[in-house]
Short mmCIF file of C-alpha atoms in Angstrom, two decimals:
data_model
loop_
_atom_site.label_atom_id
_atom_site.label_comp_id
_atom_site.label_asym_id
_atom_site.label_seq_id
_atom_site.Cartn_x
_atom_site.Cartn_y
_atom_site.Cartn_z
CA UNK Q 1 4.01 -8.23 4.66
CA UNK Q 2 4.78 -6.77 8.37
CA UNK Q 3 5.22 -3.19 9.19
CA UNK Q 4 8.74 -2.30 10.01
CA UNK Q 5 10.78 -0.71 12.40
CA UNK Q 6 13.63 0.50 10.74
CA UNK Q 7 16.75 0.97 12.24
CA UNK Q 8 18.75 4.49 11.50
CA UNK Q 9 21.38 4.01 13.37
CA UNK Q 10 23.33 1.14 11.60
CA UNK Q 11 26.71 -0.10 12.47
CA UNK Q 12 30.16 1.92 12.11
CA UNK Q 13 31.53 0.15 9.09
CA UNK Q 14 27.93 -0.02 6.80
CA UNK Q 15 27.84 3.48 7.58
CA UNK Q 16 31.51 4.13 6.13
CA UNK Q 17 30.95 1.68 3.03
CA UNK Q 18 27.54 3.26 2.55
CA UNK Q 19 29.40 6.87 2.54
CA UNK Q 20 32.00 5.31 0.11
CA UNK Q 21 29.55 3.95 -2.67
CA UNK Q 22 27.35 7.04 -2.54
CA UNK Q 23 29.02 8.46 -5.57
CA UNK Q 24 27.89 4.63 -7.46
CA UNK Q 25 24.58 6.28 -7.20
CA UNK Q 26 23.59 7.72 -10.61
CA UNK Q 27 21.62 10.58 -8.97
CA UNK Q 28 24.53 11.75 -7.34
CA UNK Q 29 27.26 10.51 -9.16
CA UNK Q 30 28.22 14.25 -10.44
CA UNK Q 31 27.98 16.17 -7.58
CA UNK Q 32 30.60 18.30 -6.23
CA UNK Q 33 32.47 17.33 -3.37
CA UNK Q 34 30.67 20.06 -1.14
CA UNK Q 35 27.33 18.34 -1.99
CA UNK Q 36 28.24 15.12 -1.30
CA UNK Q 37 29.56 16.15 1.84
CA UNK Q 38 26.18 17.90 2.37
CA UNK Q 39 24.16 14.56 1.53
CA UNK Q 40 26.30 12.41 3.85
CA UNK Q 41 25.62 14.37 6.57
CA UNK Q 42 21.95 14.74 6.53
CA UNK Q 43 21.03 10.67 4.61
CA UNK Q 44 19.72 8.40 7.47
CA UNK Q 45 20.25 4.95 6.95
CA UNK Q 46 16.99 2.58 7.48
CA UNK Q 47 17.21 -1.30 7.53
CA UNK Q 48 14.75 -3.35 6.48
CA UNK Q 49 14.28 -7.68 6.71
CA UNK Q 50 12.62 -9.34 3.86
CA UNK Q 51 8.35 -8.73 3.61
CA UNK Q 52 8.66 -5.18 5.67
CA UNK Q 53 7.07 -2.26 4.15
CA UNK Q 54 9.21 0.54 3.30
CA UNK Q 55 7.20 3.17 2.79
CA UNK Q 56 3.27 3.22 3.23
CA UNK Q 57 0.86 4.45 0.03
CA UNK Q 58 -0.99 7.27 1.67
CA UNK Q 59 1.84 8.59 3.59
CA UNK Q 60 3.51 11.98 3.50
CA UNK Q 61 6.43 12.77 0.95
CA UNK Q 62 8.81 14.08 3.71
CA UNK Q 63 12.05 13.21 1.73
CA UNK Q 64 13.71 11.47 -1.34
CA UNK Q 65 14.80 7.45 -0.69
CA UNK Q 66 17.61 5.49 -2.10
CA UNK Q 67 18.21 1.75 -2.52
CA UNK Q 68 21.67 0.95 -1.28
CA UNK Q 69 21.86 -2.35 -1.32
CA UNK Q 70 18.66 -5.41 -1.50
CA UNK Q 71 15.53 -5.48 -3.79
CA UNK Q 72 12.23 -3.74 -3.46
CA UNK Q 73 8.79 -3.37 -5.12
CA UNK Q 74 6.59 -1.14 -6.07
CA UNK Q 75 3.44 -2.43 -4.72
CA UNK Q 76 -0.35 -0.52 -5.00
CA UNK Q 77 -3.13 -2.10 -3.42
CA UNK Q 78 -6.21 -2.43 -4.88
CA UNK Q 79 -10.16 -1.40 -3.51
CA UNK Q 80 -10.61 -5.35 -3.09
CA UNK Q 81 -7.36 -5.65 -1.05
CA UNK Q 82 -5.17 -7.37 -3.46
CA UNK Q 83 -1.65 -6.32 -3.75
CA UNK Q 84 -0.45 -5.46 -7.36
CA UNK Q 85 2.91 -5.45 -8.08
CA UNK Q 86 4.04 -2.41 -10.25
CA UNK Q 87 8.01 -2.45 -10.44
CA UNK Q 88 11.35 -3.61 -8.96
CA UNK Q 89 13.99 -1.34 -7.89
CA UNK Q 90 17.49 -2.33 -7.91
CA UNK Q 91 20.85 -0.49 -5.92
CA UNK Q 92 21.12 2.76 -7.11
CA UNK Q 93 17.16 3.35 -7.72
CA UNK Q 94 15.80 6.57 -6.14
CA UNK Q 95 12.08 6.67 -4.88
CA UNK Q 96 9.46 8.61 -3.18
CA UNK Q 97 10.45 11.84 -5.92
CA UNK Q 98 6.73 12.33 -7.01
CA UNK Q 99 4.86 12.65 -3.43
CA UNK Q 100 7.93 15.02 -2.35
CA UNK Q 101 8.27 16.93 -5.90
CA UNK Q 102 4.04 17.35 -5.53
CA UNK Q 103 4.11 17.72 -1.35
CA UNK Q 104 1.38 15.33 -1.59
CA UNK Q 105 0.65 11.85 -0.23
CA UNK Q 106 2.12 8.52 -1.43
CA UNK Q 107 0.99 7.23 -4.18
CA UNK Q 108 1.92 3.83 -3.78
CA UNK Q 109 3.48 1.19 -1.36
CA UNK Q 110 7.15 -0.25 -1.78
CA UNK Q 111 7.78 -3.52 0.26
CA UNK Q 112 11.27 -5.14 0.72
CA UNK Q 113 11.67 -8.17 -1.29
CA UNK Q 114 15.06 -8.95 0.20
CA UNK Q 115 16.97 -7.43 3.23
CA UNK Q 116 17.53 -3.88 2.22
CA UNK Q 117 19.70 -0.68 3.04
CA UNK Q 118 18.07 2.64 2.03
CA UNK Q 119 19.25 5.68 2.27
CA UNK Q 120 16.57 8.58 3.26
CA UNK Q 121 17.51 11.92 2.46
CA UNK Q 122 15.30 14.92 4.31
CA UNK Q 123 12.68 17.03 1.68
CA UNK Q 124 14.76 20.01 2.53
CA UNK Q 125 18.26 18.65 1.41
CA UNK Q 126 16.35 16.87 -1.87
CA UNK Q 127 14.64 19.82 -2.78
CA UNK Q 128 17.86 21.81 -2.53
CA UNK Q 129 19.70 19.61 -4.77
CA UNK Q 130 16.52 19.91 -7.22
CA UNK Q 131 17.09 23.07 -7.02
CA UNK Q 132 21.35 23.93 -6.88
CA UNK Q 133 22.52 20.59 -8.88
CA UNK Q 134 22.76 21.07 -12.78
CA UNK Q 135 23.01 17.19 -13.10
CA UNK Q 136 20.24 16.21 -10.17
CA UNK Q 137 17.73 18.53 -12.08
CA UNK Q 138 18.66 16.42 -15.22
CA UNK Q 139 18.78 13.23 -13.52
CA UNK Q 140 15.30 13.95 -12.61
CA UNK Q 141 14.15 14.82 -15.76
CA UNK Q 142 15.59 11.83 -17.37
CA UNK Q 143 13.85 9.59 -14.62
CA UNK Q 144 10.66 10.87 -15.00
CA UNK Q 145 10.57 10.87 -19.12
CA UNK Q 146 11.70 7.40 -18.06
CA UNK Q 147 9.20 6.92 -15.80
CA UNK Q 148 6.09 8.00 -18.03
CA UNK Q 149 7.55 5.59 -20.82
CA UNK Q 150 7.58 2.71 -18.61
CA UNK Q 151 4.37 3.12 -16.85
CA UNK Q 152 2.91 2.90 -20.98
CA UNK Q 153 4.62 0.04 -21.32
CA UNK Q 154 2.81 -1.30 -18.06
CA UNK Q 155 -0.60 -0.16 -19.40
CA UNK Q 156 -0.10 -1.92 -22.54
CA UNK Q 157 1.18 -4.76 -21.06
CA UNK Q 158 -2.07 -5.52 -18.95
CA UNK Q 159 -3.85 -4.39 -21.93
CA UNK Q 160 -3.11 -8.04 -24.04
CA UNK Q 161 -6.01 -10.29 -23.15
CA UNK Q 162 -3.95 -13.48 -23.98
CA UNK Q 163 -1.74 -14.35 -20.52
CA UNK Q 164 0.90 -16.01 -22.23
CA UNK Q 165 1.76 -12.99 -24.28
CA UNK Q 166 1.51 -10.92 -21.32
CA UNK Q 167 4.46 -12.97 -19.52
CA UNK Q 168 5.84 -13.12 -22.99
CA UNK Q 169 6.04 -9.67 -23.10
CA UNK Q 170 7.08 -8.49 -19.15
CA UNK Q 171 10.14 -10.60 -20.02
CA UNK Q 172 10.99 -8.76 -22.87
CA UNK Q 173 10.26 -5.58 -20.90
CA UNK Q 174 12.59 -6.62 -18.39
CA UNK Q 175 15.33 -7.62 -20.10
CA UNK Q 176 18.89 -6.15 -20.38
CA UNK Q 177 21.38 -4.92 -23.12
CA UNK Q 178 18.25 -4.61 -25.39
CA UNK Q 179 20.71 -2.56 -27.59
CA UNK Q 180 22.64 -4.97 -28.09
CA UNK Q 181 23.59 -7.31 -31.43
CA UNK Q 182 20.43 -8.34 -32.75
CA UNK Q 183 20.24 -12.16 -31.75
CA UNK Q 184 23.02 -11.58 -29.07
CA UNK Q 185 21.38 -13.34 -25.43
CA UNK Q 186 19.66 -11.31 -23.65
CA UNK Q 187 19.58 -11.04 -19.16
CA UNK Q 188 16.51 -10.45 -17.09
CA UNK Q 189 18.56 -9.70 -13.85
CA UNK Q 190 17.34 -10.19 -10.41
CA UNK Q 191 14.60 -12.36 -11.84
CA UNK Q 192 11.23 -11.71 -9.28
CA UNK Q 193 9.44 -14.90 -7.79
CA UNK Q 194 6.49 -16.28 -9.87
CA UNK Q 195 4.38 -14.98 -7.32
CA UNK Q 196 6.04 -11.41 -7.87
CA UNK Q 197 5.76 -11.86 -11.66
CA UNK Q 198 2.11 -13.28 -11.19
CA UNK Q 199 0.96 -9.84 -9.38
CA UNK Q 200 2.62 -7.62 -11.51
CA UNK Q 201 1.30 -8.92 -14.93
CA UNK Q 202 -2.29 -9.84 -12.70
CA UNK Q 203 -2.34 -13.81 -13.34
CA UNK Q 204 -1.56 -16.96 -11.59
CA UNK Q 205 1.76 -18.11 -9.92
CA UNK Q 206 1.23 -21.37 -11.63
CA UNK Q 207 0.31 -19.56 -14.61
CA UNK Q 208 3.99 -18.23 -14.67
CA UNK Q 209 5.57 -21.59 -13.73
CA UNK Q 210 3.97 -22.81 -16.51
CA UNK Q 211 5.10 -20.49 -19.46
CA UNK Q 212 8.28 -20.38 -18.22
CA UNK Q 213 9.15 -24.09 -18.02
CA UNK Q 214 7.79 -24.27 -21.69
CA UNK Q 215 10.33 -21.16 -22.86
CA UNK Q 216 12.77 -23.43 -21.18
CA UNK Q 217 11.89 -26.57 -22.67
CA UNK Q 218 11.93 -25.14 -26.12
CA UNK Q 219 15.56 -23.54 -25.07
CA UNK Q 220 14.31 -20.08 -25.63
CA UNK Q 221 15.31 -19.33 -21.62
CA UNK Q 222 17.64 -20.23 -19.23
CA UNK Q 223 17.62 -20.09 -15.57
CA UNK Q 224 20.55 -18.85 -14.14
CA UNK Q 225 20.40 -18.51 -9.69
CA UNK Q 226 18.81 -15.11 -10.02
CA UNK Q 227 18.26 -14.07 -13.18
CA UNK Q 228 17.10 -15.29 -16.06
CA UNK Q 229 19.18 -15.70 -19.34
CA UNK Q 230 16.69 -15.37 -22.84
CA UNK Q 231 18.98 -17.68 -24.81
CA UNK Q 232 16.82 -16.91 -28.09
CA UNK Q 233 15.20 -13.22 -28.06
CA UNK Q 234 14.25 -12.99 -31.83
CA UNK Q 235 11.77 -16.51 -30.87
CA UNK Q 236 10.47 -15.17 -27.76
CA UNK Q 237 9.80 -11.50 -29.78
CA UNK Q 238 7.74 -13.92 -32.36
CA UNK Q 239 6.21 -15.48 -29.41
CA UNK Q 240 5.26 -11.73 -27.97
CA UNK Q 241 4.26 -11.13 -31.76
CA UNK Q 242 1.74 -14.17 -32.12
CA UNK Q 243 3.91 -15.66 -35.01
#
């Protein structure tokens, strides 16, 4: 990972396109036209090349970030020095909300796992929308029940003594359409490296090779470029079960 040097002053047409698609953003997708007008004059646009860190755990919550386009991850590094992966964010993911909700510090690193676009919007204009925005205030809440469901799920997860399990059951964490017709194949979009997966779940890289070549042997998964297709859910939820 290298420290960054962001650029905020990005060319003409991302900046138009990047105004265009800030209504794709769930956060903001119901504001009124004088707030979006409000947010595209005050969000600064930051680029950042695969491996840079985004923001910095310790740091000041000076404003509320957006992924516009790339992948990042929630990264917290441990007293040893080992880098633990928590989450990935995805377009459209918000960040930074607890340090500038709390004024506090950082509570946690995010690092770039692609080239990225975010969008950084100042604590003053954030906090104002907090405040004036019916649908941000809900937004929020939503996000952080969200939030304090997920991070369970994580404890849990690193809870199961038995690794293959664990992988077992980040994948079924991760997956899409869970609602969906019981049986009906399941999606694990922008599938992390085994590396990524290996710090997150706190195992081995060829640990995660491992179990998923054998879900793919037994046609339970699917590799698919990015993402990873669970062909079978009901035998990789008896796998996650022990049965």
């Amino acid at each position: 990972m290298t420290a960054s040097t962001p650029s905020t002053d990005p060319a003409p047409a991302e900046e138009r396109q990047v105004h265009i698609h800030l209504r794709k953003i769930p956060l903001l997708a119901e504001l009124s036209d004088e707030e979006i007008t409000l947010v595209k004059q005050e969000i600064r646009i930051r680029q950042y090349g695969k491996r840079d860190i985004v923001l910095q755990k310790g740091g000041h919550g000076d404003g509320l970030l957006f992924l516009l386009s790339g992948q990042l991850q929630v990264v917290n590094v441990t007293e040893d020095g080992r880098a633990i992966g928590l989450r990935m964010l995805a377009p459209g993911d918000f960040f930074g909300e607890i340090a500038l909700i709390n004024n506090s510090t950082r509570t946690a690193s995010i690092v770039a796992m692609s080239d990225a676009l975010v969008g950084f919007l100042p604590a003053a204009t954030a906090l104002h929308l907090f405040s004036h925005s019916p649908s941000v205030a809900m937004g929020m809440l939503r996000h952080l029940a969200e939030k304090i469901e997920r991070d369970s799920e994580v404890r849990s997860l690193l809870s199961i003594n038995n690794t293959a399990k664990r992988i077992y059951t980040y994948l079924v964490l991760m997956q899409k359409n869970k609602g969906a017709e019981p049986g009906a194949p399941a999606v694990v979009e922008n599938l992390p490296t085994h590396q990524d997966i290996a710090n997150m779940i706190n195992t081995s890289r060829e640990t995660v090779t491992r179990a998923l070549a054998a879900l793919a042997q037994q046609g339970i998964v699917q590799k698919d470029a990015n993402r990873l297709i669970i062909i079978k859910p009901d035998a990789l939820q008896k796998l996650v079960k022990g049965s």
